[in-house]
Short mmCIF file of C-alpha atoms and ligand atoms in Angstrom, two decimals:
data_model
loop_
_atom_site.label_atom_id
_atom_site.label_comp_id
_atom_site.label_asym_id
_atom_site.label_seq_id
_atom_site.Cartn_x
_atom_site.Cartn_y
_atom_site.Cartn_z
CA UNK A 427 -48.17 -5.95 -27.09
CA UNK A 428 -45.62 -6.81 -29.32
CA UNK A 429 -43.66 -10.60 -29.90
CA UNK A 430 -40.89 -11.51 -27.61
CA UNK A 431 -37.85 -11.95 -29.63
CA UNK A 432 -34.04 -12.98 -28.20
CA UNK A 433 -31.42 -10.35 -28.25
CA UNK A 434 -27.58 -11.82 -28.53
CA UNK A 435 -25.07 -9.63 -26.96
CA UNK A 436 -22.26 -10.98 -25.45
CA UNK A 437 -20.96 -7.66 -24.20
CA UNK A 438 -19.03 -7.34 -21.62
CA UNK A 439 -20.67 -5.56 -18.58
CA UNK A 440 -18.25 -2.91 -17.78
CA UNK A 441 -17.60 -1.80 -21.75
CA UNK A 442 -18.85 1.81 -21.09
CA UNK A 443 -15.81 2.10 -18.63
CA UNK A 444 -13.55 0.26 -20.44
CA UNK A 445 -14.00 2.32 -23.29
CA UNK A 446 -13.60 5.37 -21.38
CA UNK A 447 -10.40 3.74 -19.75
CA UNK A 448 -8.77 4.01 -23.51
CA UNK A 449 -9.51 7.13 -24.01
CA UNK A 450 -7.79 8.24 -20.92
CA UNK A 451 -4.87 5.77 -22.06
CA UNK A 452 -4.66 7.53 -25.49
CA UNK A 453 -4.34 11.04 -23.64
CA UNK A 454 -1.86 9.77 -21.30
CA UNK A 455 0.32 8.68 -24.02
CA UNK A 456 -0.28 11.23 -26.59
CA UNK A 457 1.15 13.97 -23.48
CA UNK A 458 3.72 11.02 -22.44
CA UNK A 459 1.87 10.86 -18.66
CA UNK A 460 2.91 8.52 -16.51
CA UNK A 461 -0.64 7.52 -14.40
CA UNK A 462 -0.70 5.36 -11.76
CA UNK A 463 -3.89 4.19 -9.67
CA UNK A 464 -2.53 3.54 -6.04
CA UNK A 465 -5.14 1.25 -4.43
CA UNK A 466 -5.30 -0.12 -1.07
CA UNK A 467 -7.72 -0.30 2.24
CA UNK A 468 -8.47 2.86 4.20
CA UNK A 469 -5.59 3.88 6.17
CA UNK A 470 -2.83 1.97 4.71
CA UNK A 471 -0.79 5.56 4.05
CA UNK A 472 -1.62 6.34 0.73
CA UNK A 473 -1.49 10.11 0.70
CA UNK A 474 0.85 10.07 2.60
CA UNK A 475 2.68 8.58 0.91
CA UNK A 476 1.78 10.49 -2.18
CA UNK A 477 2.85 13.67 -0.33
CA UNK A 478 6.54 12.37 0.38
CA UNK A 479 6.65 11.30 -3.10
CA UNK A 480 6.16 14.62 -4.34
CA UNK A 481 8.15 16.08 -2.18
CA UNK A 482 11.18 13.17 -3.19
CA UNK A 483 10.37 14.41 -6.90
CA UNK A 484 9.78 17.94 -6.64
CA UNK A 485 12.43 19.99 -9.33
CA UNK A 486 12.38 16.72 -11.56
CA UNK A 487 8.87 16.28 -12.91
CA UNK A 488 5.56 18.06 -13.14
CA UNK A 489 3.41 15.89 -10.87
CA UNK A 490 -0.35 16.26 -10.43
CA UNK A 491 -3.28 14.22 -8.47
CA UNK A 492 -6.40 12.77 -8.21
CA UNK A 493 -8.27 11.59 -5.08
CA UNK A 494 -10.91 10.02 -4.84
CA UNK A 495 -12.77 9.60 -1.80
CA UNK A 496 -16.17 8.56 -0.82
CA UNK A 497 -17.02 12.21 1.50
CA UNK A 498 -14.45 14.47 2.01
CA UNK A 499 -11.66 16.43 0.51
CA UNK A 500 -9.36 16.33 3.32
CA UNK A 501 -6.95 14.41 1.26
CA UNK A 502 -6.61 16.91 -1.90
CA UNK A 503 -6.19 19.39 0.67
CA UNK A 504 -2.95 17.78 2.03
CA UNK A 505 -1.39 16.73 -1.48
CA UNK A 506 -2.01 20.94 -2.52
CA UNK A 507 -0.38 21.95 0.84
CA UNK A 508 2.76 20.35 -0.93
CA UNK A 509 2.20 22.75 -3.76
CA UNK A 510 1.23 20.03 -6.30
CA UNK A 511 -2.27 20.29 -7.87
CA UNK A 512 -4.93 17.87 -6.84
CA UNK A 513 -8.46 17.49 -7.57
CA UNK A 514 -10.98 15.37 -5.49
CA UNK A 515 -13.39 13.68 -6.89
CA UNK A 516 -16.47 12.56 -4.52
CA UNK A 517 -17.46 9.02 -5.45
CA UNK A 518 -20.46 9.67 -2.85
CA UNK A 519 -21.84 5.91 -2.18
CA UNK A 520 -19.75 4.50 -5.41
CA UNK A 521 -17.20 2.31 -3.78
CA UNK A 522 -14.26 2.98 -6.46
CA UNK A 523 -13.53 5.85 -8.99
CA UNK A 524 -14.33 4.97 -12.48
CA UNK A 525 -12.69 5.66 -16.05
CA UNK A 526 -14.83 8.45 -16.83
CA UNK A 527 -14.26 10.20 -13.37
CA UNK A 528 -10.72 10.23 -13.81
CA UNK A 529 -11.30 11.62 -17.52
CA UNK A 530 -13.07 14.43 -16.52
CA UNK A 531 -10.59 14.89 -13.61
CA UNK A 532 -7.71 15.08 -15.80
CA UNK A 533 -9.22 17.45 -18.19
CA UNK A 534 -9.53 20.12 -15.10
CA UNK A 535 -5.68 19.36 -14.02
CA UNK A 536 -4.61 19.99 -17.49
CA UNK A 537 -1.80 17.58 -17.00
CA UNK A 538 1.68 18.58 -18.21
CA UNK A 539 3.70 16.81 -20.91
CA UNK A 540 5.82 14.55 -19.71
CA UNK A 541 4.47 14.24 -16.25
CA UNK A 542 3.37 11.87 -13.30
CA UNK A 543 -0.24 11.54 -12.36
CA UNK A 544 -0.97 10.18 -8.98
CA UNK A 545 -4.26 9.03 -8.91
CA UNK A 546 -5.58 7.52 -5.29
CA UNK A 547 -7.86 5.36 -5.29
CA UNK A 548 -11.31 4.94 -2.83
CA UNK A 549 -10.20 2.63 0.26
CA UNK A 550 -11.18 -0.68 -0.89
CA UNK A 551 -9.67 -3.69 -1.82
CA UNK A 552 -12.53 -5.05 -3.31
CA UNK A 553 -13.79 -2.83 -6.27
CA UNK A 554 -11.64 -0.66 -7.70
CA UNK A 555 -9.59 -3.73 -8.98
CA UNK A 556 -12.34 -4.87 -11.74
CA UNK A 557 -12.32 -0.66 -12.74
CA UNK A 558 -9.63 0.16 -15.28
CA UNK A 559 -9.11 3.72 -15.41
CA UNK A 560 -6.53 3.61 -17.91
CA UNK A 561 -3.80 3.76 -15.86
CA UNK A 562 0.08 2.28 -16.83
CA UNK A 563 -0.26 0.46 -13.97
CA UNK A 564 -1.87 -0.27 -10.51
CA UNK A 565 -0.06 -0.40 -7.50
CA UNK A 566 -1.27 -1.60 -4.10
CA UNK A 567 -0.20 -0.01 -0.89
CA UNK A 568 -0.41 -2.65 2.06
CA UNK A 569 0.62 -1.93 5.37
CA UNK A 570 2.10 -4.08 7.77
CA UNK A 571 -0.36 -3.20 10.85
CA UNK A 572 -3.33 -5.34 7.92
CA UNK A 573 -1.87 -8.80 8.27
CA UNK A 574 0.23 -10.94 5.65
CA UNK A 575 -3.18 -12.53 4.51
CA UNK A 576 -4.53 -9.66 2.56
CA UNK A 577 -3.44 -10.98 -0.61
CA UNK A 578 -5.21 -13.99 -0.35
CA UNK A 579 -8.57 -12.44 1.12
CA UNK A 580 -8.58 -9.73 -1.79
CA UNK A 581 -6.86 -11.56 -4.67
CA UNK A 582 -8.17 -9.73 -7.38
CA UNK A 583 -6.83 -6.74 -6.37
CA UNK A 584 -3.15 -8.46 -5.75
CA UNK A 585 -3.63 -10.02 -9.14
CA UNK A 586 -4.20 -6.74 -10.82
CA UNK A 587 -1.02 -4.72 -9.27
CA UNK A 588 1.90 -5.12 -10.79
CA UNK A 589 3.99 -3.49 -7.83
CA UNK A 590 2.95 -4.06 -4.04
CA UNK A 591 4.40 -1.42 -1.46
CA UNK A 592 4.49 -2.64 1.81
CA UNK A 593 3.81 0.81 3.86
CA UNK A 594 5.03 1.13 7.65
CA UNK A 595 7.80 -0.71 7.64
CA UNK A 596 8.93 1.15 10.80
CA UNK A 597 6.57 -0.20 12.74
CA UNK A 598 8.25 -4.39 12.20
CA UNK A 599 10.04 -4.39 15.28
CA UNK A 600 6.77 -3.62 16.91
CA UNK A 601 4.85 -6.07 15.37
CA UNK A 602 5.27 -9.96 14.34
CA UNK A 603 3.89 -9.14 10.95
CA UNK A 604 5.94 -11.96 8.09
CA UNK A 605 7.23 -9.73 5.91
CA UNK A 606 8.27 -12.99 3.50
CA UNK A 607 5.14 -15.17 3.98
CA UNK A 608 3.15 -11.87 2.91
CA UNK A 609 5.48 -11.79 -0.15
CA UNK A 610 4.80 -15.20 -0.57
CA UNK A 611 1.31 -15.18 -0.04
CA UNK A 612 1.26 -12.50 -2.78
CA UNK A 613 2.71 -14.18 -5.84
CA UNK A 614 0.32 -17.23 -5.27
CA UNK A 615 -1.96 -15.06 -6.94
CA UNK A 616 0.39 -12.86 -9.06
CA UNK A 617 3.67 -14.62 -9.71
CA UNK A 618 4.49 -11.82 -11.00
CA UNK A 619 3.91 -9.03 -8.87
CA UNK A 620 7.04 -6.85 -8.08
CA UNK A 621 7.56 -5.81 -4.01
CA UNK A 622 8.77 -2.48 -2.10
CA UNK A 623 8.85 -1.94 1.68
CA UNK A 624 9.12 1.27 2.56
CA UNK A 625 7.80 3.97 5.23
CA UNK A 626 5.86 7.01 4.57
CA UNK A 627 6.78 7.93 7.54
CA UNK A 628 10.72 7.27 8.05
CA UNK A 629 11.55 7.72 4.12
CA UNK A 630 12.74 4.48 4.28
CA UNK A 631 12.67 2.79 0.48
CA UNK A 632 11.50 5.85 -1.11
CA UNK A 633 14.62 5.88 -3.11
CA UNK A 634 14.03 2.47 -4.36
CA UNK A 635 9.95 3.31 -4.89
CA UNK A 636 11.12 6.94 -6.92
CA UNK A 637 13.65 4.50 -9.05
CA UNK A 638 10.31 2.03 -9.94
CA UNK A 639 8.56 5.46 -11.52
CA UNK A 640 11.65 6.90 -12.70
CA UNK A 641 11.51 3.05 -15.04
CA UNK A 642 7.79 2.69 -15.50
CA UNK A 643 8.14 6.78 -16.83
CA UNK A 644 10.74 5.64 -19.45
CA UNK A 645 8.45 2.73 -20.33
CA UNK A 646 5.47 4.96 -21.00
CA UNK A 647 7.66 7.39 -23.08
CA UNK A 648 8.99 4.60 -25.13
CA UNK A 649 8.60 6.01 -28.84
CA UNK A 650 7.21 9.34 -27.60
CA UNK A 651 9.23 12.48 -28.22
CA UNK A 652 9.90 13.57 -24.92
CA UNK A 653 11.86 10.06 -24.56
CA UNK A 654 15.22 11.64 -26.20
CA UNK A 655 14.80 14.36 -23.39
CA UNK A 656 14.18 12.58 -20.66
CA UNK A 657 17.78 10.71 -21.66
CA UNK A 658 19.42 13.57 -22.24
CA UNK A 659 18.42 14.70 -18.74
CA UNK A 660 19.19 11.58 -17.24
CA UNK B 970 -20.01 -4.34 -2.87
CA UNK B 971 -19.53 -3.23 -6.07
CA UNK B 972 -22.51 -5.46 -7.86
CA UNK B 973 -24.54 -2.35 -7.54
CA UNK B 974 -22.36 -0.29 -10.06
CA UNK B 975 -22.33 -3.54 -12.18
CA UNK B 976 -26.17 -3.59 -12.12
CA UNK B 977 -26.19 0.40 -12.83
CA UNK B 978 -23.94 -0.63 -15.67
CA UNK B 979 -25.96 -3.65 -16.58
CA UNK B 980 -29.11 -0.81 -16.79
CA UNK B 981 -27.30 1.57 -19.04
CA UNK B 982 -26.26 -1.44 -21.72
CA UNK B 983 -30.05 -2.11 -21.34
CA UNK B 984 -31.38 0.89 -21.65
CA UNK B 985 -28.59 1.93 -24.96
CA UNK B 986 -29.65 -1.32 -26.85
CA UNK B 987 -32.96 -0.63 -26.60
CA UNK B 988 -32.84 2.47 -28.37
CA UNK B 989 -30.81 0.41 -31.01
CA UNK B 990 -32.94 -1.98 -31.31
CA UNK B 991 -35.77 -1.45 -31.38
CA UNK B 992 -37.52 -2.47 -28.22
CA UNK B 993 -38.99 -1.01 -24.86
CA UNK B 994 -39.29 -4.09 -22.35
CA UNK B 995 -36.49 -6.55 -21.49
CA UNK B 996 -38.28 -10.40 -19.71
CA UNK B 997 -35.30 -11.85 -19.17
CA UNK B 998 -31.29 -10.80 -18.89
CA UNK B 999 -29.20 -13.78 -19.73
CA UNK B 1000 -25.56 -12.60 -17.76
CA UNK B 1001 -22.07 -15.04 -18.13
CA UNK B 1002 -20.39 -14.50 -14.62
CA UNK B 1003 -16.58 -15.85 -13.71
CA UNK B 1004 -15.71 -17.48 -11.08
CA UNK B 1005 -12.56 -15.38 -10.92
CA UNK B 1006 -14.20 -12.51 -11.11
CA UNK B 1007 -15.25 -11.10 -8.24
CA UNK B 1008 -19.19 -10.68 -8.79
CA UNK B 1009 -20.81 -12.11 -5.70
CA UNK B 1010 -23.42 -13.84 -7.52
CA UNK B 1011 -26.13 -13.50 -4.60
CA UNK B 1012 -25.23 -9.55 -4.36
CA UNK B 1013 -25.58 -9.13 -7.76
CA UNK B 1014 -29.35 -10.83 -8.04
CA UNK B 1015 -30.38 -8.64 -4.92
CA UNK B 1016 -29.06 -6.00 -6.32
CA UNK B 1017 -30.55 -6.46 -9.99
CA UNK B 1018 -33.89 -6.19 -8.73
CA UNK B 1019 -32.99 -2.61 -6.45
CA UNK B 1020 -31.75 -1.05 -9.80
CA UNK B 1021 -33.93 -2.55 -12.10
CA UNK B 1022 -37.18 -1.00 -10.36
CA UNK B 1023 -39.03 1.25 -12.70
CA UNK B 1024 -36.99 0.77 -15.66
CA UNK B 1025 -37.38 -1.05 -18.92
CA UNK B 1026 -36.09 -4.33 -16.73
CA UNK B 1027 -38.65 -3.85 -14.05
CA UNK B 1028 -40.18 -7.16 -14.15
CA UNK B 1029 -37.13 -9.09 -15.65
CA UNK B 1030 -36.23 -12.54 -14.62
CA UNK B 1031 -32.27 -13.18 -14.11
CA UNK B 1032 -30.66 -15.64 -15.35
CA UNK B 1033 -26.96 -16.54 -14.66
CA UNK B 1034 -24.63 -18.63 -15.98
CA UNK B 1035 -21.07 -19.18 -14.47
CA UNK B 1036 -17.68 -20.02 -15.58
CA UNK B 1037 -15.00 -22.17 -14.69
CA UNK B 1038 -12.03 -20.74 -13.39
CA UNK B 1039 -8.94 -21.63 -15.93
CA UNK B 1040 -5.24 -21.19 -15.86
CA UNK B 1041 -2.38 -22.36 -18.27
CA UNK B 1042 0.38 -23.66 -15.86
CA UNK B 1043 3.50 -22.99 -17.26
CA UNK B 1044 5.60 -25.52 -15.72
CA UNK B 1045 2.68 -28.20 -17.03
CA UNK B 1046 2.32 -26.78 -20.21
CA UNK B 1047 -1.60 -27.26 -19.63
CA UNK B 1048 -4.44 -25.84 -19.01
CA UNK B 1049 -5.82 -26.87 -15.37
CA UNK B 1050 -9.33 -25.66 -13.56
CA UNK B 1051 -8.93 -23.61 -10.57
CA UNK B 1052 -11.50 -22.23 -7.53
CA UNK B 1053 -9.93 -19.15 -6.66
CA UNK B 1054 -7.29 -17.12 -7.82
CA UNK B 1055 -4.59 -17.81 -4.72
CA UNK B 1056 -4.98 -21.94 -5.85
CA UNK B 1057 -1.84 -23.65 -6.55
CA UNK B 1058 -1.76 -26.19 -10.23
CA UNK B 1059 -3.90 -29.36 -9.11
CA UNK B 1060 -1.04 -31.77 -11.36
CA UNK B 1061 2.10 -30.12 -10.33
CA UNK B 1062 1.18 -27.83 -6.82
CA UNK B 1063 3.33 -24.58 -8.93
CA UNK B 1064 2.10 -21.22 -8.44
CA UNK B 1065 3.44 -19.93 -11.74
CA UNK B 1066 -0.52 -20.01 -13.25
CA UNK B 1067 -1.63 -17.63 -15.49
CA UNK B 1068 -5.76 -17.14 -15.61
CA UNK B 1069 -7.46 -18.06 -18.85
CA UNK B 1070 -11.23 -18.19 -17.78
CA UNK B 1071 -13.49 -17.35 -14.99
CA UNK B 1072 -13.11 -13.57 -15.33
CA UNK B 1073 -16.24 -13.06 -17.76
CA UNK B 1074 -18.05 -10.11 -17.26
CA UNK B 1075 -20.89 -10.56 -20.04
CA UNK B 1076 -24.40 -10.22 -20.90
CA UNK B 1077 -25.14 -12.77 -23.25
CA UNK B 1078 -28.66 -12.15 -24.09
CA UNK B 1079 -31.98 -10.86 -23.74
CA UNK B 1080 -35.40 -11.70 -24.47
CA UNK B 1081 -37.06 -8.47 -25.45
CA UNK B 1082 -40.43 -6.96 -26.56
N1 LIG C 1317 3.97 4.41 11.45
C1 LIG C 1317 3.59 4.77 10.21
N2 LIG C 1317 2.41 5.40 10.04
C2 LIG C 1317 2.06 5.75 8.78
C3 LIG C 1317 2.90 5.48 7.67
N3 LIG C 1317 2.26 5.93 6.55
C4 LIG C 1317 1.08 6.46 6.96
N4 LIG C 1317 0.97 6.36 8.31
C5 LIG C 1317 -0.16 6.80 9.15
O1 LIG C 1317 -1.31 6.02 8.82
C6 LIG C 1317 -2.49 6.80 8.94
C7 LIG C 1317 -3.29 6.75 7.63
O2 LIG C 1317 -2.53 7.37 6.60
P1 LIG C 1317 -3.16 7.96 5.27
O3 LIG C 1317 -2.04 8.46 4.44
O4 LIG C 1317 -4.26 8.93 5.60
O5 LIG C 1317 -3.80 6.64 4.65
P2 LIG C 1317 -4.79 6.46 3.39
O6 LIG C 1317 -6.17 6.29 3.96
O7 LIG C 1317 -4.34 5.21 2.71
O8 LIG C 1317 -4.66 7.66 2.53
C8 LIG C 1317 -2.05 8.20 9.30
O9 LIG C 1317 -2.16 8.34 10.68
C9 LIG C 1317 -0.58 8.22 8.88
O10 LIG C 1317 0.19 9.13 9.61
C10 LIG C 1317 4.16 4.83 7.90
O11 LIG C 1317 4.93 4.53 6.99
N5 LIG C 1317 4.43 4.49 9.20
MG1 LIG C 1318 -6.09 8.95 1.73
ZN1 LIG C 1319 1.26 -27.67 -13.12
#
C-alpha cells in the first residue's frame, strides 16, 4: 500500500464541458453560425415556437436544429415537417444537453455558412443553465400560464439569458398573470436581461423576436466575411 | 437534479488525473461549492456516494467547502455579500448587482494513494 499524498487541483468541475463548449464556439464562428440555446420548462411553447420562426425566416437564412429531449423525437419530427433539418438528441435520464452533445449534433447537420442554429433545450429550468454549450446566447421562453415568480424560483437560469420571451401572450385577457411585476421580478436577478412578449400561437411579436436574431446574427458575423454580405443584402 | 452529472463529471476529473498522476485510490475529494451556484449541497453528497461506487473514489470521504455569494453594486461602488441571486444591495436596496463570488464550481484537492 502506497503513502497518501495531497493532490492540488483547483479545477473547475464542469471543465470537460466547458472545453467542449469552445470548440463548438470556434466552429460557430469560423462558419459565422448564429446558435442559440432556447431554454425553458416543459410546455412553455418552445418548438413551437421554433417552427413559426422558421417559417417567419424561411427564403432569408439557412436555419437548422437541435432538440433535445429526455424520450422522444416527437419534437424533431415537427421542426422537419417545416422542411428545416433537425436532429434529436436523447439525453435519456440526463436532465440538460451538454457541450459535447451539441458538437456531435452539429457535425451530422453540417450547418451552413452563415446560418441560424436553433438548439432546444431539455424542459428544465434548473440544469441546463450551469451547461454552456457554446452558444451566442441563451434565451428563456416563459409563458404566461407559469406565474410571474419563475424568475425568482429559477434565478440561475434568468441570470444566464440574455433575452426572456414571454410565450402566450394571447392568453392575458384570460388570465391575471403581471406582465410588469414578471419583468420586474426578472431583472432583480439580471438587470440586464432584454424582454419579448409574443405568441407562438397568434404571431404576435414575432416581428420584433426575428429583428433580435436578425441583430444578434450581425453581432456574431462581426469581422467574419460573410458580414459585407449580409449588408449588402440588407 | 443535476448534481448527478456533476458527480459523473467529478468521476471523470478523478479518474483522468489519476492516470496523470500517478495514483489508483482517491481518500478524500476536497470540492469549493458557491452559494450562487446552484449545487444543492445535500444532493450532491448523496449523490457522490451513488456514482462513486466501484470506482477509484469508492470509499472516499467528501469534503465541502462553500463560498460566499459576492456582487459589486454599481451604484455603491462596492463589493456587498449576497444569499441568493434575486437579493437586492444590503447598503443601498439597488438591483443593478453584478455577481463576483459564490458561483465556484471546483475541486480543490485530493488526498490520493
Ligand atoms: N395559447 C397558446 N398556446 C401555445 C402557445 N405556444 C405554444 N402553445 C401550446 O403549448 C403547448 C406546449 O407547446 P410546445 O411547443 O410543445 O412546448 P415545449 O415543451 O416548450 O416545446 C402546446 O399545446 C402548444 O400548442 C401560444 O403562444 N399560445
Ligand atoms: Mg418541445
Ligand atoms: Zn448598493
Amino acid at each position: 500500500m502506497s503513502q497518501a499524498r495531497m493532490v492540488k487541483l483547483e479545477k473547475d468541475i464542469l471543465s470537460k464541458n466547458n472545453e467542449y463548449a469552445d470548440a463548438n464556439r470556434k466552429m460557430f464562428a469560423e462558419r459565422g453560425v448564429l446558435a442559440l440555446n432556447l431554454v425553458s420548462s416543459p410546455g412553455s411553447g418552445k418548438t413551437t415556437l421554433l417552427c413559426r420562426t422558421i417559417d417567419a425566416l424561411r427564403g432569408k437564412l439557412p436555419i437548422a436544429v437541435i432538440e433535445g429531449d429526455q424520450q422522444t423525437s416527437s419534437d424533431a419530427d415537427r421542426i422537419r415537417a417545416t422542411g428545416a433539418p433537425a436532429i434529436q438528441v436523447n439525453t435519456g435520464k440526463g436532465c440538460h444537453l451538454d457541450a459535447h452533445m451539441v458538437g456531435h449534433a452539429a457535425d451530422h447537420l453540417d450547418l451552413a455558412e452563415g446560418g441560424l442554429l436553433l438548439v432546444e433545450n431539455v424542459g428544465n429550468l434548473v440544469c441546463p443553465a450551469g451547461f454552456d454549450l457554446g452558444e451566442a446566447h441563451k434565451v428563456v421562453v416563459l409563458s404566461i400560464t407559469e406565474g410571474e415568480d419563475k424568475p425568482l424560483k429559477y434565478p440561475d437560469m434568468f441570470a444566464a439569458a440574455d433575452l426572456m420571451l414571454l410565450n402566450k401572450t394571447d392568453l392575458l385577457p384570460h388570465l391575471d398573470f403581471d406582465v410588469e411585476a414578471c419583468i420586474a421580478n426578472a431583472r432583480k436577478v439580471n438587470p440586464r436581461i432584454k424582454v419579448l412578449r409574443v405568441s407562438a400561437r397568434t404571431g404576435e411579436g414575432m416581428s420584433d423576436w426575428t429583428a433580435w436574431i436578425g441583430a444578434a446574427r450581425a453581432m456574431a458575423l462581426t469581422g467574419h466575411p460573410l458580414a459585407a454580405e449580409l449588408k449588402g443584402a440588407a | 437534479m443535476h448534481e448527478m452529472a456533476i458527480c459523473e463529471s467529478i468521476r471523470g476529473i478523478l479518474e483522468e488525473e489519476a492516470a496523470r498522476q500517478d495514483f489508483r485510490k482517491v481518500g478524500r475529494v476536497c470540492l469549493e461549492i458557491g452559494r450562487l451556484s446552484a449545487v444543492e449541497v445535500e444532493a450532491l453528497k448523496f449523490g457522490f456516494d451513488v456514482v462513486m461506487r466501484g470506482s477509484l473514489a469508492g470509499d472516499a470521504r467528501l469534503e465541502i467547502v462553500e463560498t460566499e455569494g459576492r456582487a459589486w453594486c454599481m451604484p455603491c461602488g462596492q463589493s456587498v455579500p449576497i444569499a441568493a441571486r434575486f437579493d437586492p444591495c444590503p447598503d443601498c436596496g439597488s438591483h443593478q448587482l453584478q455577481v463576483t463570488g459564490g458561483e465556484e464550481m471546483k475541486i480543490r484537492e485530493l488526498e490520493v494513494s
